[in-house]
Short mmCIF file of C-alpha atoms in Angstrom, two decimals:
data_model
loop_
_atom_site.label_atom_id
_atom_site.label_comp_id
_atom_site.label_asym_id
_atom_site.label_seq_id
_atom_site.Cartn_x
_atom_site.Cartn_y
_atom_site.Cartn_z
CA MET A 1 27.16 -84.75 10.90
CA ARG A 2 28.29 -81.22 11.70
CA SER A 3 25.85 -78.34 11.85
CA HIS A 4 25.68 -75.65 9.18
CA ALA A 5 25.08 -71.94 9.01
CA VAL A 6 21.50 -70.67 9.07
CA THR A 7 19.97 -70.65 5.58
CA GLY A 8 16.42 -69.33 6.01
CA ARG A 9 15.34 -65.73 5.56
CA ARG A 10 16.06 -63.94 8.84
CA GLN A 11 14.22 -61.04 10.41
CA PRO A 12 15.50 -57.64 9.18
CA ARG A 13 18.00 -55.97 11.49
CA ASP A 14 19.68 -52.59 11.45
CA LEU A 15 23.10 -52.61 9.79
CA SER A 16 24.85 -51.41 12.94
CA GLN A 17 23.33 -54.34 14.86
CA ILE A 18 24.41 -56.83 12.20
CA LEU A 19 28.00 -55.59 12.23
CA ALA A 20 28.33 -55.09 16.00
CA PRO A 21 30.48 -58.27 16.40
CA VAL A 22 33.21 -56.77 14.18
CA GLN A 23 33.04 -53.21 15.46
CA MET A 24 36.62 -53.28 16.73
CA GLY A 25 37.88 -54.63 13.41
CA GLN A 26 35.98 -51.92 11.58
CA ALA A 27 37.72 -49.27 13.68
CA GLN A 28 41.06 -50.81 12.76
CA VAL A 29 40.11 -50.74 9.08
CA GLU A 30 39.23 -47.05 9.42
CA ALA A 31 42.65 -46.42 10.96
CA GLU A 32 44.28 -48.19 8.00
CA LEU A 33 42.29 -46.05 5.56
CA ASP A 34 43.33 -42.91 7.45
CA ARG A 35 46.92 -44.07 7.14
CA CYS A 36 46.46 -44.42 3.40
CA VAL A 37 45.37 -40.78 3.24
CA ALA A 38 48.20 -39.55 5.45
CA ASP A 39 50.87 -41.50 3.56
CA SER A 40 49.97 -39.74 0.30
CA GLN A 41 51.69 -36.62 1.78
CA LEU A 42 50.65 -34.09 -0.88
CA PRO A 43 47.93 -31.74 0.46
CA LEU A 44 45.72 -31.86 -2.66
CA LEU A 45 45.93 -35.64 -2.89
CA GLN A 46 45.24 -35.98 0.84
CA THR A 47 42.15 -33.80 0.50
CA VAL A 48 40.83 -35.81 -2.44
CA LEU A 49 41.53 -39.17 -0.79
CA ALA A 50 39.92 -38.02 2.45
CA SER A 51 36.75 -37.18 0.50
CA VAL A 52 36.73 -40.66 -1.04
CA LEU A 53 37.76 -42.73 1.99
CA GLY A 54 36.14 -40.53 4.61
CA GLY A 55 33.66 -43.05 5.92
CA GLN A 56 30.43 -42.12 4.11
CA GLY A 57 30.02 -45.64 2.70
CA LYS A 58 28.55 -48.75 4.28
CA ARG A 59 31.92 -50.59 4.32
CA LEU A 60 30.17 -53.84 3.43
CA ARG A 61 33.16 -55.50 1.79
CA PRO A 62 35.46 -54.96 4.78
CA ALA A 63 32.67 -56.11 7.11
CA ILE A 64 32.18 -59.31 5.11
CA ALA A 65 35.91 -60.06 5.29
CA LEU A 66 35.95 -59.37 9.03
CA LEU A 67 32.94 -61.62 9.69
CA ILE A 68 34.39 -64.50 7.67
CA GLY A 69 37.76 -64.02 9.36
CA GLN A 70 36.07 -64.10 12.75
CA ALA A 71 34.23 -67.31 11.87
CA TYR A 72 37.50 -69.02 10.92
CA GLY A 73 39.65 -67.48 13.67
CA VAL A 74 41.99 -65.72 11.22
CA ASP A 75 44.65 -63.38 12.61
CA GLN A 76 42.92 -60.00 13.02
CA ALA A 77 45.84 -57.94 11.70
CA GLU A 78 45.82 -59.88 8.43
CA VAL A 79 42.07 -59.60 7.98
CA VAL A 80 42.22 -55.85 8.63
CA LEU A 81 44.82 -55.39 5.88
CA LEU A 82 42.71 -57.43 3.49
CA ALA A 83 39.51 -55.64 4.46
CA ALA A 84 41.15 -52.24 3.95
CA GLY A 85 42.51 -53.40 0.60
CA THR A 86 39.06 -54.38 -0.65
CA GLU A 87 37.61 -51.03 0.43
CA VAL A 88 40.40 -49.04 -1.24
CA LEU A 89 39.94 -51.06 -4.44
CA HIS A 90 36.19 -50.47 -4.29
CA SER A 91 36.77 -46.74 -3.82
CA ALA A 92 39.16 -46.62 -6.79
CA THR A 93 36.54 -48.17 -9.05
CA LEU A 94 33.89 -45.70 -7.86
CA VAL A 95 36.09 -42.70 -8.66
CA HIS A 96 36.66 -43.97 -12.20
CA ASP A 97 33.04 -45.12 -12.61
CA ASP A 98 31.77 -41.63 -11.83
CA ILE A 99 33.89 -40.25 -14.66
CA VAL A 100 32.66 -42.89 -17.13
CA ASP A 101 29.02 -42.45 -16.03
CA GLU A 102 29.30 -38.65 -15.84
CA ALA A 103 27.83 -38.87 -12.34
CA ASP A 104 28.11 -35.57 -10.50
CA SER A 105 27.35 -36.93 -7.03
CA ARG A 106 28.22 -39.89 -4.87
CA ARG A 107 26.62 -40.64 -1.48
CA GLY A 108 25.06 -37.20 -1.42
CA GLN A 109 28.39 -35.42 -2.05
CA PRO A 110 29.96 -34.10 -5.28
CA SER A 111 31.95 -36.80 -7.07
CA VAL A 112 35.69 -36.24 -7.39
CA HIS A 113 35.61 -35.18 -11.04
CA ALA A 114 32.77 -32.75 -10.30
CA ALA A 115 34.44 -31.27 -7.21
CA TRP A 116 37.90 -31.00 -8.79
CA SER A 117 38.40 -32.19 -12.36
CA ALA A 118 38.43 -35.34 -14.49
CA LYS A 119 42.24 -35.20 -14.48
CA VAL A 120 42.39 -35.15 -10.69
CA ALA A 121 39.83 -37.96 -10.49
CA VAL A 122 41.77 -40.21 -12.89
CA LEU A 123 45.02 -39.67 -10.99
CA ALA A 124 43.38 -40.17 -7.59
CA GLY A 125 41.75 -43.38 -8.80
CA ASP A 126 45.13 -44.61 -10.06
CA TYR A 127 46.68 -43.84 -6.68
CA LEU A 128 43.94 -45.79 -4.92
CA PHE A 129 44.49 -48.82 -7.16
CA ALA A 130 48.18 -48.73 -6.23
CA SER A 131 47.31 -48.36 -2.54
CA ALA A 132 45.03 -51.41 -2.68
CA ALA A 133 47.87 -53.39 -4.26
CA ASP A 134 50.24 -52.27 -1.50
CA LEU A 135 47.85 -53.37 1.24
CA VAL A 136 47.37 -56.88 -0.11
CA ALA A 137 51.05 -57.27 -1.00
CA ARG A 138 51.84 -56.81 2.69
CA LEU A 139 49.95 -60.05 3.37
CA ASN A 140 52.66 -61.97 1.50
CA ARG A 141 50.00 -64.23 -0.06
CA PRO A 142 50.63 -64.45 -3.83
CA LYS A 143 47.27 -66.17 -4.36
CA ILE A 144 45.44 -63.16 -2.93
CA VAL A 145 47.44 -60.78 -5.13
CA ARG A 146 46.40 -62.93 -8.11
CA GLN A 147 42.75 -62.80 -6.97
CA PHE A 148 42.90 -58.99 -6.81
CA ALA A 149 44.48 -58.82 -10.28
CA ASP A 150 41.92 -61.21 -11.75
CA THR A 151 39.06 -59.22 -10.22
CA ILE A 152 40.38 -55.93 -11.62
CA HIS A 153 40.54 -57.57 -15.05
CA VAL A 154 36.95 -58.82 -14.73
CA MET A 155 35.70 -55.43 -13.55
CA SER A 156 37.51 -53.58 -16.32
CA ARG A 157 36.12 -55.92 -18.99
CA SER A 158 32.61 -55.43 -17.63
CA GLU A 159 32.86 -51.71 -18.47
CA PHE A 160 32.88 -52.74 -22.13
CA VAL A 161 29.53 -54.51 -21.78
CA PHE A 162 26.76 -52.15 -22.88
CA PRO A 163 23.28 -53.65 -22.42
CA SER A 164 21.12 -52.72 -25.41
CA PHE A 165 17.67 -53.65 -26.65
CA ASN A 166 17.08 -55.04 -30.15
CA GLY A 167 13.68 -56.56 -29.54
CA ASP A 168 14.96 -59.50 -27.48
CA PRO A 169 14.51 -58.77 -23.75
CA ASP A 170 16.17 -62.07 -22.80
CA ALA A 171 19.37 -61.01 -24.58
CA THR A 172 19.25 -57.63 -22.85
CA ARG A 173 18.71 -59.32 -19.49
CA ARG A 174 21.76 -61.52 -20.08
CA GLN A 175 23.87 -58.48 -20.93
CA TYR A 176 22.68 -56.67 -17.82
CA LEU A 177 23.42 -59.64 -15.56
CA GLU A 178 26.84 -60.09 -17.17
CA LYS A 179 27.68 -56.46 -16.46
CA ILE A 180 26.69 -56.45 -12.79
CA SER A 181 28.31 -59.85 -12.31
CA GLY A 182 31.60 -58.33 -13.42
CA LYS A 183 31.27 -55.30 -11.18
CA THR A 184 29.42 -55.43 -7.86
CA ALA A 185 29.28 -59.23 -7.61
CA ALA A 186 32.93 -59.77 -8.55
CA LEU A 187 34.19 -57.35 -5.90
CA ILE A 188 32.08 -58.76 -3.08
CA ALA A 189 33.10 -62.27 -4.13
CA LEU A 190 36.74 -61.12 -3.93
CA ALA A 191 36.33 -60.19 -0.26
CA CYS A 192 35.04 -63.71 0.38
CA ASP A 193 37.60 -65.50 -1.80
CA ALA A 194 40.60 -63.71 -0.33
CA THR A 195 39.48 -64.19 3.27
CA GLY A 196 39.00 -67.86 2.47
CA VAL A 197 42.68 -67.98 1.46
CA LEU A 198 43.70 -66.37 4.76
CA ALA A 199 41.56 -68.97 6.55
CA ASP A 200 43.02 -71.87 4.58
CA ALA A 201 39.42 -72.88 3.93
CA ARG A 202 38.76 -76.31 2.44
CA ASP A 203 37.97 -76.33 -1.28
CA ASP A 204 34.25 -76.94 -0.77
CA GLU A 205 33.99 -74.15 1.79
CA ALA A 206 36.03 -71.79 -0.40
CA GLN A 207 33.54 -72.43 -3.19
CA ALA A 208 30.63 -71.78 -0.82
CA LEU A 209 32.22 -68.49 0.24
CA HIS A 210 32.64 -67.48 -3.41
CA ASP A 211 29.06 -68.44 -4.27
CA PHE A 212 27.80 -66.48 -1.28
CA GLY A 213 29.74 -63.34 -2.21
CA TRP A 214 28.73 -63.46 -5.87
CA SER A 215 25.04 -64.02 -5.09
CA LEU A 216 24.99 -61.31 -2.45
CA GLY A 217 26.61 -58.89 -4.90
CA MET A 218 23.98 -59.66 -7.53
CA ALA A 219 21.16 -59.18 -5.02
CA PHE A 220 22.70 -55.94 -3.80
CA GLN A 221 23.13 -54.43 -7.29
CA VAL A 222 19.67 -55.40 -8.53
CA THR A 223 18.25 -53.79 -5.39
CA ASP A 224 20.35 -50.68 -6.07
CA ASP A 225 18.83 -50.47 -9.55
CA VAL A 226 15.35 -50.92 -8.12
CA LEU A 227 16.01 -48.07 -5.69
CA ASP A 228 16.95 -45.83 -8.62
CA ILE A 229 13.34 -46.23 -9.69
CA ALA A 230 11.45 -46.80 -6.44
CA GLY A 231 13.70 -45.15 -3.87
CA VAL A 232 13.77 -41.72 -2.26
CA SER A 233 16.80 -39.55 -2.98
CA GLN A 234 17.08 -38.39 0.65
CA GLU A 235 17.52 -42.03 1.65
CA THR A 236 19.60 -43.34 -1.25
CA GLY A 237 22.07 -40.44 -1.24
CA LYS A 238 21.79 -39.94 -5.00
CA PRO A 239 19.13 -38.54 -7.33
CA VAL A 240 16.40 -41.02 -8.19
CA GLY A 241 16.22 -41.75 -11.92
CA GLY A 242 19.92 -41.21 -12.55
CA ASP A 243 20.18 -44.41 -14.61
CA LEU A 244 17.23 -43.32 -16.74
CA ARG A 245 18.75 -39.93 -17.44
CA ALA A 246 21.96 -41.70 -18.46
CA GLY A 247 20.05 -44.03 -20.80
CA LEU A 248 21.06 -47.18 -18.90
CA LEU A 249 19.01 -50.36 -19.26
CA THR A 250 18.73 -51.77 -15.76
CA LEU A 251 16.62 -54.75 -14.73
CA PRO A 252 13.37 -52.84 -13.98
CA VAL A 253 13.50 -51.41 -17.51
CA VAL A 254 14.22 -54.83 -19.02
CA GLU A 255 11.30 -56.35 -17.11
CA TYR A 256 9.03 -53.59 -18.42
CA LEU A 257 10.16 -54.14 -22.01
CA ASP A 258 9.61 -57.88 -21.61
CA ALA A 259 6.03 -57.44 -20.44
CA ALA A 260 4.82 -54.41 -22.42
CA ASP A 261 3.03 -55.01 -25.73
CA ARG A 262 3.27 -51.34 -26.60
CA PRO A 263 5.97 -49.42 -24.72
CA THR A 264 5.24 -45.74 -24.21
CA PRO A 265 7.19 -43.29 -26.41
CA VAL A 266 9.48 -42.39 -23.51
CA MET A 267 10.19 -46.03 -22.76
CA ARG A 268 10.87 -46.67 -26.45
CA ARG A 269 13.44 -43.88 -26.39
CA LEU A 270 15.05 -45.46 -23.35
CA ALA A 271 15.07 -48.86 -25.09
CA GLU A 272 17.00 -47.23 -27.92
CA GLY A 273 19.69 -46.11 -25.48
CA GLU A 274 18.72 -42.46 -25.30
CA GLY A 275 19.12 -40.59 -22.04
CA LEU A 276 15.98 -38.95 -20.70
CA SER A 277 15.33 -35.41 -19.59
CA GLU A 278 14.25 -34.67 -16.03
CA ALA A 279 10.58 -34.57 -17.02
CA GLU A 280 10.88 -37.72 -19.13
CA SER A 281 12.66 -39.47 -16.27
CA GLU A 282 9.78 -38.67 -13.93
CA GLU A 283 7.33 -40.04 -16.50
CA ALA A 284 9.39 -43.22 -16.92
CA ILE A 285 9.59 -43.71 -13.15
CA ALA A 286 5.79 -43.47 -12.86
CA THR A 287 5.38 -45.92 -15.76
CA LEU A 288 7.80 -48.43 -14.25
CA ARG A 289 6.27 -48.19 -10.79
CA ASP A 290 2.77 -48.79 -12.18
CA SER A 291 3.72 -51.62 -14.54
CA GLY A 292 4.85 -54.34 -12.16
CA ALA A 293 8.41 -54.14 -13.50
CA VAL A 294 9.77 -52.97 -10.15
CA ASP A 295 8.16 -55.94 -8.38
CA ALA A 296 9.61 -58.32 -10.97
CA ALA A 297 13.10 -56.89 -10.43
CA ARG A 298 12.68 -57.13 -6.66
CA ALA A 299 11.74 -60.80 -7.08
CA ALA A 300 14.94 -61.35 -9.07
CA ALA A 301 16.95 -59.74 -6.27
CA GLU A 302 15.27 -62.02 -3.74
CA GLY A 303 16.16 -65.00 -5.93
CA PHE A 304 19.85 -64.07 -5.74
CA ALA A 305 19.44 -63.55 -1.99
CA ASP A 306 18.10 -67.09 -1.66
CA GLN A 307 21.17 -68.35 -3.54
CA ALA A 308 23.39 -66.51 -1.06
CA ARG A 309 21.56 -68.09 1.88
CA SER A 310 21.89 -71.51 0.27
CA ALA A 311 25.67 -71.00 -0.05
CA LEU A 312 25.88 -70.11 3.64
CA GLY A 313 24.14 -73.40 4.38
CA ARG A 314 27.24 -75.19 3.11
CA LEU A 315 29.43 -73.54 5.76
CA PRO A 316 29.92 -74.49 9.44
CA ALA A 317 27.59 -73.01 12.03
CA HIS A 318 29.03 -69.80 13.52
CA PRO A 319 27.59 -66.44 14.65
CA GLY A 320 29.72 -64.74 11.99
CA PHE A 321 27.89 -66.62 9.26
CA ASP A 322 24.56 -65.86 10.97
CA ALA A 323 25.49 -62.16 10.67
CA LEU A 324 26.18 -62.70 6.97
CA ALA A 325 22.68 -64.21 6.65
CA ASP A 326 21.30 -61.04 8.25
CA LEU A 327 23.34 -59.04 5.75
CA VAL A 328 21.59 -60.85 2.90
CA THR A 329 18.21 -59.75 4.25
CA TYR A 330 19.51 -56.22 4.68
CA ALA A 331 20.73 -56.17 1.06
CA THR A 332 17.25 -56.65 -0.38
CA ASP A 333 15.17 -54.90 2.32
CA ARG A 334 17.17 -51.67 2.57
CA HIS A 335 15.99 -48.28 1.37
CA SER A 336 19.40 -46.75 0.70
#
């Protein structure tokens, strides 16, 4: 019987340590992203794209593709194209998301629509979608092109899911999980699915890769939503309480509503979909932190993390998959 990847919870490690084995591949991905900026030719577009692709992000999706590719011995040039394609697609969705969410900052910097205009942001996002398509088309793998198209459909549909509260917290929880499944989880799963195609992975291993990516994405997004309540803006790179001010029902809020016999007036307003003022947001944060709702949401994130580790246990033993196990721990233990 062959050995399998490590499945238990591993000791936390710094992200740079986790990704050290694919450092060269990451540099090649950065070069591909720089090429995407340069090829746009127009000075305004180049400036906008450079602000979006300029390296402020964690580059988790490219790193996941590189680690899986390394584990399967996939041609590096192909994995780099795929990894760059996933990052450009991710960046396109962020540009458009910031318009929809009316978010004025991203990673501590002004969002594109805030720095320029909504028109510029829409057009830049469109250009990035086209650039992602170009990168994956160069792989000459129709199945991967189909995976990208399917993922864009799923992500777009998820924008039409609006979690709301009508007295049934379980229904609200299902709506919330459906939304993040179609956004963060779907895109991370894409990086795994497409690299599995490059690797010609067996059907059972391809399914394990998908399950890993989806579960990791769920754990990552729930943790993000916890950090919007329990984080520190200097560490997260965005103002704490942004979801509350936007009137969004994230998992900590749902957990509060599920447990509270008598929600406070501010939390009732939030349950009704109303955005909060700065002062009300601070009050809601204190209420959520004191209620146990944050701990409940963290436990849910850890549950998804355990599912990701279990999926890795269905894959062959390899240091690349061990690094992915470390990435799971990072996803739920991080502070930014």
